[in-house]
Short mmCIF file of C-alpha atoms in Angstrom, two decimals:
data_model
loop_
_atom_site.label_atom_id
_atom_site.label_comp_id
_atom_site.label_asym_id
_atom_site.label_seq_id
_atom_site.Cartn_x
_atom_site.Cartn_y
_atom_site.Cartn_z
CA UNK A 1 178.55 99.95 124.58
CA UNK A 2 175.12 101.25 125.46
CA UNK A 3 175.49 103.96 122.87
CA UNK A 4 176.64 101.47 120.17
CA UNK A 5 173.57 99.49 120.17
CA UNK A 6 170.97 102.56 120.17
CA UNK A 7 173.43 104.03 117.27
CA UNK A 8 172.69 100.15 115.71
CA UNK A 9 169.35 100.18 116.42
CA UNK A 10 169.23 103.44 114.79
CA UNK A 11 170.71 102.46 111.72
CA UNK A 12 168.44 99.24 111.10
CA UNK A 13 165.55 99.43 108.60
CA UNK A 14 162.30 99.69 109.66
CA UNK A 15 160.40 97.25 107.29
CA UNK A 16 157.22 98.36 107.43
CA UNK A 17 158.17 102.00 106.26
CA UNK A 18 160.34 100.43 103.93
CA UNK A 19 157.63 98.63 102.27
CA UNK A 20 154.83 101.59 102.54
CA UNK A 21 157.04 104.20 100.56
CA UNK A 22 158.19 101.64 97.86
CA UNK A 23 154.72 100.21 97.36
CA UNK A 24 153.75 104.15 96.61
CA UNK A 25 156.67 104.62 94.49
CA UNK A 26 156.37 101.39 92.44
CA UNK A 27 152.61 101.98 92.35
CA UNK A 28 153.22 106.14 91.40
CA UNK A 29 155.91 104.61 88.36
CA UNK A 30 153.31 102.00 86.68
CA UNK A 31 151.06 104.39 86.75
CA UNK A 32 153.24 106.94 84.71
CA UNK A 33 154.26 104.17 82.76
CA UNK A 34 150.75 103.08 82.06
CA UNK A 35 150.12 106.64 80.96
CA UNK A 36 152.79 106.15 78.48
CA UNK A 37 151.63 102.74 76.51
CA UNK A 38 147.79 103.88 76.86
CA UNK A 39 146.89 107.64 77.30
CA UNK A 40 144.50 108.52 79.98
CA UNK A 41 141.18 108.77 77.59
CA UNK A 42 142.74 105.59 75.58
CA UNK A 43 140.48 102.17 75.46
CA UNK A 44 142.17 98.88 74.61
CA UNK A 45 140.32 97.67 71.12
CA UNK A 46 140.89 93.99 69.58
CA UNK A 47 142.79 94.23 66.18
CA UNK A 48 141.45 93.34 63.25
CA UNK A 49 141.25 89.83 61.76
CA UNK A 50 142.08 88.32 58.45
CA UNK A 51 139.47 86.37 56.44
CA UNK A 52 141.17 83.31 57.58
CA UNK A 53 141.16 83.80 61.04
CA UNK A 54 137.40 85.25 60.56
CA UNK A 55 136.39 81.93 59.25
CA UNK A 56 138.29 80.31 61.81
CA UNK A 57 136.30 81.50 64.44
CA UNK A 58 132.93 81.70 62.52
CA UNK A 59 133.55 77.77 61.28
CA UNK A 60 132.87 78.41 58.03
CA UNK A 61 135.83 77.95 54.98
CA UNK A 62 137.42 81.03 53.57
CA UNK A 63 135.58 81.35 50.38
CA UNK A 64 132.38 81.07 51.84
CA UNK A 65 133.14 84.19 53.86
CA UNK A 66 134.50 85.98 50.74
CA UNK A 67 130.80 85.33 49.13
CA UNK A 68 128.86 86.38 52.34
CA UNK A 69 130.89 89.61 52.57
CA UNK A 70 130.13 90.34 48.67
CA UNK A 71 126.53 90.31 49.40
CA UNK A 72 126.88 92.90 51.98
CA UNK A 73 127.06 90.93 55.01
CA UNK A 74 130.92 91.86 55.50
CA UNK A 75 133.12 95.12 56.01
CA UNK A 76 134.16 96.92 53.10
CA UNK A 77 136.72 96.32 51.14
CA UNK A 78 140.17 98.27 51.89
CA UNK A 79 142.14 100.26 49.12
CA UNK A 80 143.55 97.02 48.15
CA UNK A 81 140.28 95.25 47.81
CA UNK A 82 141.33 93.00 50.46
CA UNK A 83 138.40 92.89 53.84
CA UNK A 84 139.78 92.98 57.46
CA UNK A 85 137.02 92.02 60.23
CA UNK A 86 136.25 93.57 63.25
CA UNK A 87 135.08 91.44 66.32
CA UNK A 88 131.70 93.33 65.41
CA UNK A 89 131.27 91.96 61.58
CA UNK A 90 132.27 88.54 62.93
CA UNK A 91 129.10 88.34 65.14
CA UNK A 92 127.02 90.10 62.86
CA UNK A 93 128.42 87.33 60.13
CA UNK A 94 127.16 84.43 62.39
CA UNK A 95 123.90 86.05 63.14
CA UNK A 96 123.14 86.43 59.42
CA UNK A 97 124.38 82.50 58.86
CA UNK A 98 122.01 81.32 61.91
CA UNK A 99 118.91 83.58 60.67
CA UNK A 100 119.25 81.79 57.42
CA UNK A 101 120.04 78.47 58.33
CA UNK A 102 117.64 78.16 61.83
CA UNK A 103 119.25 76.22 63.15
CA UNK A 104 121.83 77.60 65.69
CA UNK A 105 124.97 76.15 64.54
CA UNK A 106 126.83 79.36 64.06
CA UNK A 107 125.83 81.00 67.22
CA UNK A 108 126.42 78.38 69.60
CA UNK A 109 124.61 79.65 72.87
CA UNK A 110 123.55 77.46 76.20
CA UNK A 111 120.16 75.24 74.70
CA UNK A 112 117.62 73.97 77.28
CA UNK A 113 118.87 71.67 79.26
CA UNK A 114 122.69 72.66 79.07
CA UNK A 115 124.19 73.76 81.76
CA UNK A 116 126.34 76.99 82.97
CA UNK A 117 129.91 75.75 82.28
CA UNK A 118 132.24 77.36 85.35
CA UNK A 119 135.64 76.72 84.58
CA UNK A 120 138.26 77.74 87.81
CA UNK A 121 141.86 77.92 86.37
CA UNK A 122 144.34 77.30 89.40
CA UNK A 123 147.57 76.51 91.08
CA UNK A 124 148.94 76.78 94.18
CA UNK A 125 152.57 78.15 92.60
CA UNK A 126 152.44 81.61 91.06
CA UNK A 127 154.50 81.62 87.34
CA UNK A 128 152.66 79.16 85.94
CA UNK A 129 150.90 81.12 83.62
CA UNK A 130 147.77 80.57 84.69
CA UNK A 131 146.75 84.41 84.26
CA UNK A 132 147.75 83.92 80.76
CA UNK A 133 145.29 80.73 79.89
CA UNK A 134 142.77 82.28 81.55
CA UNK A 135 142.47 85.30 79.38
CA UNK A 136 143.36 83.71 76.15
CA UNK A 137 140.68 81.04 77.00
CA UNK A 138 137.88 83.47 77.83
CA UNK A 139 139.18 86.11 74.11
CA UNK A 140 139.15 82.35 72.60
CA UNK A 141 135.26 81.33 73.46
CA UNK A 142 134.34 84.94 73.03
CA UNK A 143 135.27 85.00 69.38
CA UNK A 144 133.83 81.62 68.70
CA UNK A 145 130.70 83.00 69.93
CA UNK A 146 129.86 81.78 73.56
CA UNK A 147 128.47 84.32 75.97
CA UNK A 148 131.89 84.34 78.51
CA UNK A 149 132.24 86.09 81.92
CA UNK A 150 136.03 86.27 82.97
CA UNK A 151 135.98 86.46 87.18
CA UNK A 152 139.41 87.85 88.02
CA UNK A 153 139.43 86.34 91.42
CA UNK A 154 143.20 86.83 92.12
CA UNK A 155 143.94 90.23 94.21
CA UNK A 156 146.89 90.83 92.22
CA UNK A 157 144.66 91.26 89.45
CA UNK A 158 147.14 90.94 85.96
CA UNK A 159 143.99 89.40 84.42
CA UNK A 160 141.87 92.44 84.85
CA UNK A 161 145.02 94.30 83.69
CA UNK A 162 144.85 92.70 80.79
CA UNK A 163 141.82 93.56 79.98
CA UNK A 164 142.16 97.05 80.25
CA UNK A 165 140.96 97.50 84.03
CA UNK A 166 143.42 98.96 86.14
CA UNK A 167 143.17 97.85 89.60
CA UNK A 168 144.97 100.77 91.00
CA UNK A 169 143.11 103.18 89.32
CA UNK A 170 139.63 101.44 87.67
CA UNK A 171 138.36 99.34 90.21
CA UNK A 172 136.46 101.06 93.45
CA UNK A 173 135.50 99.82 96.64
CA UNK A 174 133.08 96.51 96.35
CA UNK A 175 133.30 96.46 92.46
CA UNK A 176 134.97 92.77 92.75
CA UNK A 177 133.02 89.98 93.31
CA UNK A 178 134.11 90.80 96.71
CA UNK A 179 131.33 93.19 96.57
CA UNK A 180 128.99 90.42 95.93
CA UNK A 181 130.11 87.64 98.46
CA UNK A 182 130.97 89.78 101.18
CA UNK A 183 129.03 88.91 104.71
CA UNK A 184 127.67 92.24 105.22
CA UNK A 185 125.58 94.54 102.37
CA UNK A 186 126.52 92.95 99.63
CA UNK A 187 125.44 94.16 96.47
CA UNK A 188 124.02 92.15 93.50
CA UNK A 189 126.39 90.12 91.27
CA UNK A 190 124.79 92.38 88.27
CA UNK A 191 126.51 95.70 89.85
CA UNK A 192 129.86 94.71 89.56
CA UNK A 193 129.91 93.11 85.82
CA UNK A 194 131.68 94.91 83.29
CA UNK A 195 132.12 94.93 79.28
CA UNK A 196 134.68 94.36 77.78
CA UNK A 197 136.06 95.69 74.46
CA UNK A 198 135.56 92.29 73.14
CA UNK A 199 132.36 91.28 72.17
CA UNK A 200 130.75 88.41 74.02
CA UNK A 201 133.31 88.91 76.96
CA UNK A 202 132.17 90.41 80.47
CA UNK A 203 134.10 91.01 83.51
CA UNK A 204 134.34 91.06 86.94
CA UNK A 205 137.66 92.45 88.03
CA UNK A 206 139.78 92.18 90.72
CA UNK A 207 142.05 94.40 93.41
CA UNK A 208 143.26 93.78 96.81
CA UNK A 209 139.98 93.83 98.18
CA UNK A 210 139.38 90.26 97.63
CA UNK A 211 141.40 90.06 100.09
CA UNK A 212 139.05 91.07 102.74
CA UNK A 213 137.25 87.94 102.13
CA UNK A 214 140.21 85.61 103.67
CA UNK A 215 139.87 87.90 106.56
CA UNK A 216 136.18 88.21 107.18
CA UNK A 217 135.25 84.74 106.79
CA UNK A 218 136.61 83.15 110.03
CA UNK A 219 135.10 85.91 111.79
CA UNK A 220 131.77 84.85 110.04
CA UNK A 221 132.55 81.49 110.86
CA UNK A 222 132.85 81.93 114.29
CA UNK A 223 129.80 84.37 115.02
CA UNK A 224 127.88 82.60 113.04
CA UNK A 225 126.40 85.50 111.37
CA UNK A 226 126.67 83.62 107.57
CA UNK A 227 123.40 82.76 106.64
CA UNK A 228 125.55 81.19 103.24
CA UNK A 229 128.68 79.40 104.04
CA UNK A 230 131.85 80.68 102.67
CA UNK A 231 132.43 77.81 100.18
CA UNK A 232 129.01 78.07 98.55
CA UNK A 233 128.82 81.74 97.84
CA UNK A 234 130.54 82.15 94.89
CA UNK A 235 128.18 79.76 93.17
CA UNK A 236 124.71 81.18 94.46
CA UNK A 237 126.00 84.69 93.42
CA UNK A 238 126.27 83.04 90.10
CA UNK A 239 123.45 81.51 89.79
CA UNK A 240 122.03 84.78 89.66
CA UNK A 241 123.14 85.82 86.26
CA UNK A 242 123.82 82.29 84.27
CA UNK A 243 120.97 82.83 82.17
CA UNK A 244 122.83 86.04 80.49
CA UNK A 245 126.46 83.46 79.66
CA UNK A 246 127.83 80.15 78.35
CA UNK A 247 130.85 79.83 80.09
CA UNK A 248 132.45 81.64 83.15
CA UNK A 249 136.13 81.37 83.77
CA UNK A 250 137.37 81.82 86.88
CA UNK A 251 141.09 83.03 87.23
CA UNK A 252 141.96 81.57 91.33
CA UNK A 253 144.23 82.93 93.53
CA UNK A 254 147.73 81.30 93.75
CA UNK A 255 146.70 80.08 97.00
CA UNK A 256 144.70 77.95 99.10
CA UNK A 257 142.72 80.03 100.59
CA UNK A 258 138.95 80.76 100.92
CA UNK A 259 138.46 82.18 98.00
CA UNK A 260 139.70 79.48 95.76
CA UNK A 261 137.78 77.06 98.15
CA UNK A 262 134.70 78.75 96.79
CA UNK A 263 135.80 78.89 93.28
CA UNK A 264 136.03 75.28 93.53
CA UNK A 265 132.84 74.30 94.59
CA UNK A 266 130.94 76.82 92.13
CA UNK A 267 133.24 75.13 89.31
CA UNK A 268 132.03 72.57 87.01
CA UNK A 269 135.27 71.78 85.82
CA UNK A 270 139.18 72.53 87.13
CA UNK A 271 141.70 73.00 84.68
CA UNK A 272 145.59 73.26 86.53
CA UNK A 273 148.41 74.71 84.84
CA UNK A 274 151.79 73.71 85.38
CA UNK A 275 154.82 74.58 84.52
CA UNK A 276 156.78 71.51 83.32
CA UNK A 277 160.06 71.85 85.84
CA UNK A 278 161.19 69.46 88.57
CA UNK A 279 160.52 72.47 91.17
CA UNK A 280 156.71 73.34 90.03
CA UNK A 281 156.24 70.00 89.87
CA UNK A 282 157.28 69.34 93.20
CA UNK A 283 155.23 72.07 94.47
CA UNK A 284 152.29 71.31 92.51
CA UNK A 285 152.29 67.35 94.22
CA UNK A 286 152.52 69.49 97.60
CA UNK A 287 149.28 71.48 96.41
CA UNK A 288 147.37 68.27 95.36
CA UNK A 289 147.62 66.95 98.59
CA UNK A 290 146.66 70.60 100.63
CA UNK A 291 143.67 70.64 98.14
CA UNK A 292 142.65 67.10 98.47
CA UNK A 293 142.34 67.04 102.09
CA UNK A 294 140.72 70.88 102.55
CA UNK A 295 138.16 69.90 99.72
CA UNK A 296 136.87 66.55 101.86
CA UNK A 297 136.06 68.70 104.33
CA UNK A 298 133.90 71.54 102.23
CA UNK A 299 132.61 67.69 100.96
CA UNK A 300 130.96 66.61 104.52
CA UNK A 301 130.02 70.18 105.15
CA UNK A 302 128.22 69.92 101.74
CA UNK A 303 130.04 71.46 98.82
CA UNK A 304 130.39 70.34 95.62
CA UNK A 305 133.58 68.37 94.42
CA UNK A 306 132.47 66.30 91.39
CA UNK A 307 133.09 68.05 88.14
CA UNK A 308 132.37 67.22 84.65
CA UNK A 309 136.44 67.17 84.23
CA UNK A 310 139.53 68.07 85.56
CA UNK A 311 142.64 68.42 83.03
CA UNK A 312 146.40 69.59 84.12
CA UNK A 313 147.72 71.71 81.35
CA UNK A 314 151.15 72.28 80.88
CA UNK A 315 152.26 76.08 80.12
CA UNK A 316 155.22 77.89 79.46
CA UNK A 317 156.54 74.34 77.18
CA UNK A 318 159.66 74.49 75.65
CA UNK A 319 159.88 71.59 73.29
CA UNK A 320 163.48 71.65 72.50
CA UNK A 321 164.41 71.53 76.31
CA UNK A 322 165.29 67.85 77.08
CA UNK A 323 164.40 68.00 80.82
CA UNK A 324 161.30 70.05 80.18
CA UNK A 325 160.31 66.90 77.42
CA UNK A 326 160.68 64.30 79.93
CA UNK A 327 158.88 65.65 82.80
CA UNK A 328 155.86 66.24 80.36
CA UNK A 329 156.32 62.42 80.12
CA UNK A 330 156.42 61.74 83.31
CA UNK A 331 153.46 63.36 83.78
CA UNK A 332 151.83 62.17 81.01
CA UNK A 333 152.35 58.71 82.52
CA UNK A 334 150.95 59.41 85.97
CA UNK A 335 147.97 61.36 85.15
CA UNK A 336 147.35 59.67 81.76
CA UNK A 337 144.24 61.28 79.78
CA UNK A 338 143.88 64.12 82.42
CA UNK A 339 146.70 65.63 80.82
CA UNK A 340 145.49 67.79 77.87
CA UNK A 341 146.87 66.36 75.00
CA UNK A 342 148.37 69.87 73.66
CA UNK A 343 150.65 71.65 75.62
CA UNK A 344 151.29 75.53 76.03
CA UNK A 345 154.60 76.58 73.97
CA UNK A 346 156.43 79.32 75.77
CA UNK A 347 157.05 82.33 73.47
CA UNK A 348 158.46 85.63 73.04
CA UNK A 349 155.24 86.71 71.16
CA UNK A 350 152.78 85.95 74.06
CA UNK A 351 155.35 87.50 76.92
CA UNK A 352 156.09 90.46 74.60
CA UNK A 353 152.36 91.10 74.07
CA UNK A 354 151.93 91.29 78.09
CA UNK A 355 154.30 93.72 77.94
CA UNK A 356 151.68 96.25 76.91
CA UNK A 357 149.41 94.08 78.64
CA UNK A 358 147.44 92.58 75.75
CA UNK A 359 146.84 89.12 74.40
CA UNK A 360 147.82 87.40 71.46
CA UNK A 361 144.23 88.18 69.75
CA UNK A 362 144.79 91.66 70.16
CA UNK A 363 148.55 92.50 69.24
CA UNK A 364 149.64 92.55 65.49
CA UNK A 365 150.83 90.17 63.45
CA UNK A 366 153.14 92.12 61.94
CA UNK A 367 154.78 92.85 65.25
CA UNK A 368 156.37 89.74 65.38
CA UNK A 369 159.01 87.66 62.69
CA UNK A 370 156.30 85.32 61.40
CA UNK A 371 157.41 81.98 62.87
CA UNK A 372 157.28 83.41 66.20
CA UNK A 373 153.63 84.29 65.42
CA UNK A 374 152.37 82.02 64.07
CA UNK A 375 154.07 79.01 66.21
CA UNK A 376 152.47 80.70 69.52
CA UNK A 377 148.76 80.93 67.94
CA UNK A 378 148.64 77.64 66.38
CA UNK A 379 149.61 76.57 70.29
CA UNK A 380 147.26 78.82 71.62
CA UNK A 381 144.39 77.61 69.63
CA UNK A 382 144.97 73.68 69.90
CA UNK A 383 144.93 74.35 73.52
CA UNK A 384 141.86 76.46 73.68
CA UNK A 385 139.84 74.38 70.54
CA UNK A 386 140.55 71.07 73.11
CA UNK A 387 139.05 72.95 76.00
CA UNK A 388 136.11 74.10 73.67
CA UNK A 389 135.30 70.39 72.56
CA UNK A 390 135.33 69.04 76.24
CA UNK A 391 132.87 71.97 77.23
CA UNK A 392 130.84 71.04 74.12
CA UNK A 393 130.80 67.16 75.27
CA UNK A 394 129.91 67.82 78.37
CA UNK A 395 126.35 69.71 76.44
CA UNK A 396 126.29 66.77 74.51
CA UNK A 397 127.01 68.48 71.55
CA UNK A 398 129.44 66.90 68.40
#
């Protein structure tokens, strides 16, 4: 009998082993398979845009583009004669159209008096593409001109994936904002900023690092050796480099934890994505609560919780799914005009594109049967242009 349990015991799995060698394994295959889509010395680039989507983002019509371009203001014409514009010719466009005009309508930076806009993109449940809006958002306000810092706050780290930032193999020790907010040495906010191949956009990326932070800060709570308490430090590290952006957006943790705490209170505004099924929304009513009560305590310990305005956004929509339609209603008739009035459509075009880890600004038309496309970006931009006009309000701008 004796020998039957040792030869049991024997034959269990050890978890923790279990979990070490298939974390290296799964880790050792991405890599390779990273190596595959992008070779080593490869940098992600943004495609280039039509003169339609150009003028888009410059806000300017189509044939006023074609006559800036033919006075040398533009790319060159291709064999065809058509032009195709590069991030690069789209900022050098608006420059040109501000220097003669003077009056900083196409370039549409911060003016005195308006404020850093901070936006933290969260939810409690992970799947509700909340990675996704936050890095369409911040390739969105880029293009349109806005100095944007992306914060890839989430130790997982897909947004700073999609960016082009491995976390595995990229990002070093303290070159998160954990670097910056940590209790001990930490190092300027400045140090751990990176470009981005899009211009306008900055990053900070993430890794599991950020983790540390969840760990540390009870311990700093407890010895009191935190001159800065944990739910303000995300904000005074900030504070630090707004005069250089526009807009930060701030991609949380799926979780309740310290760091999102912090993101919270150095946010102007909250934007929550959900995904519109009875489950997520069950969780997310679960999460309201959790964050309601944990944020009036950061409130009598000090930290911030007004905001210029909080909007739930649903993602991952499929119109033609009945139950998915009437949740969005019931929704719609809870929260009223804190629901953003477009909605995310689900799409093979966006999940396709994350494939290969890029956006929808970056992958090909072409790639794609048309419809598909074009259904996802005309989505993608009512969402993001609605987002854009309640930043603008808030600056007081029309």
């Amino acid at each position: 009998m004796l020998q039957q349990r040792i030869q049991s015991l024997e034959e269990q799995e050890h978890l923790p082993s279990l979990l070490s060698a298939d974390a290296q394994e799964l880790a050792h295959q991405l890599q390779e398979h990273q190596k595959k889509i992008f070779s080593p010395t490869a940098q992600k680039t943004m495609r280039l845009f039509t003169p339609a989507e150009a003028a888009a983002f410059i806000g300017i019509g189509e044939g006023y583009l074609r006559q800036i371009a033919s006075e040398g203001h533009g790319p060159q014409p291709l064999s065809n004669g058509r032009r195709m514009y590069a991030v690069e010719d789209i900022d050098r466009i608006r420059h040109v159209l501000d220097e003669g005009a003077k009056t900083g309508k196409y370039i549409p930076h911060r003016r005195p008096g308006e404020k850093l806009q901070v936006i933290s993109v969260m939810n409690f449940k992970g799947g509700s593409g909340k990675t996704t809006t936050s890095a369409h958002l911040s390739q969105y306000l880029a293009l349109r001109g806005y100095r944007v810092l992306a914060v890839d706050l989430d130790p997982q780290a897909s947004l700073s994936a999609l960016f082009g930032h491995q976390p595995e193999l990229d990002v070093g020790e303290a070159e998160t904002l954990y670097g910056a907010i940590r209790y001990e040495n930490p190092r300027p906010i400045a140090d751990v900023v990176r470009s981005t191949y899009t211009t306008n956009l900055h990053l900070i990326p993430g890794n599991l690092e950020l983790m540390e932070f969840e760990h540390e800060t009870p311990k700093a709570m407890i010895g009191g050796s935190a001159e800065t308490l944990f739910f303000a430090r995300i904000g005074e590290v900030l504070s630090e480099i707004e005069s250089f952006y526009d807009i930060v957006v701030i991609d949380c943790p799926p979780q309740l934890g310290f760091l999102t705490m912090s993101a919270l209170c150095a946010a102007t505004s909250v934007l929550i994505t959900v995904h519109p099924q009875m489950l997520d929304v069950m969780s997310m009513s679960q999460f309201l609560s959790m964050t309601s009560d944990l944020m009036t305590v950061v409130e009598k310990a000090g930290g911030r919780t007004s905001y210029d305005w909080m909007r739930y956004l649903v993602t991952r929509f499929e119109p033609n799914d009945g139950p998915q339609s009437q949740m969005t209603g019931f929704m719609r008739a809870i929260f009223g005009n804190r629901m953003l009035q477009n909605a995310m459509v689900k799409s093979t075009a966006i999940s396709d594109a994350g494939v290969t880890k890029q956006t929808l600004y970056e992958v090909e038309r072409s790639q794609f049967i048309r419809g598909t496309y074009d259904r996802a970006m005309d989505s993608l931009s009512l969402v993001n242009a609605e987002i854009e006009e309640m930043i603008r309000k808030v600056w007081g701008r029309k």
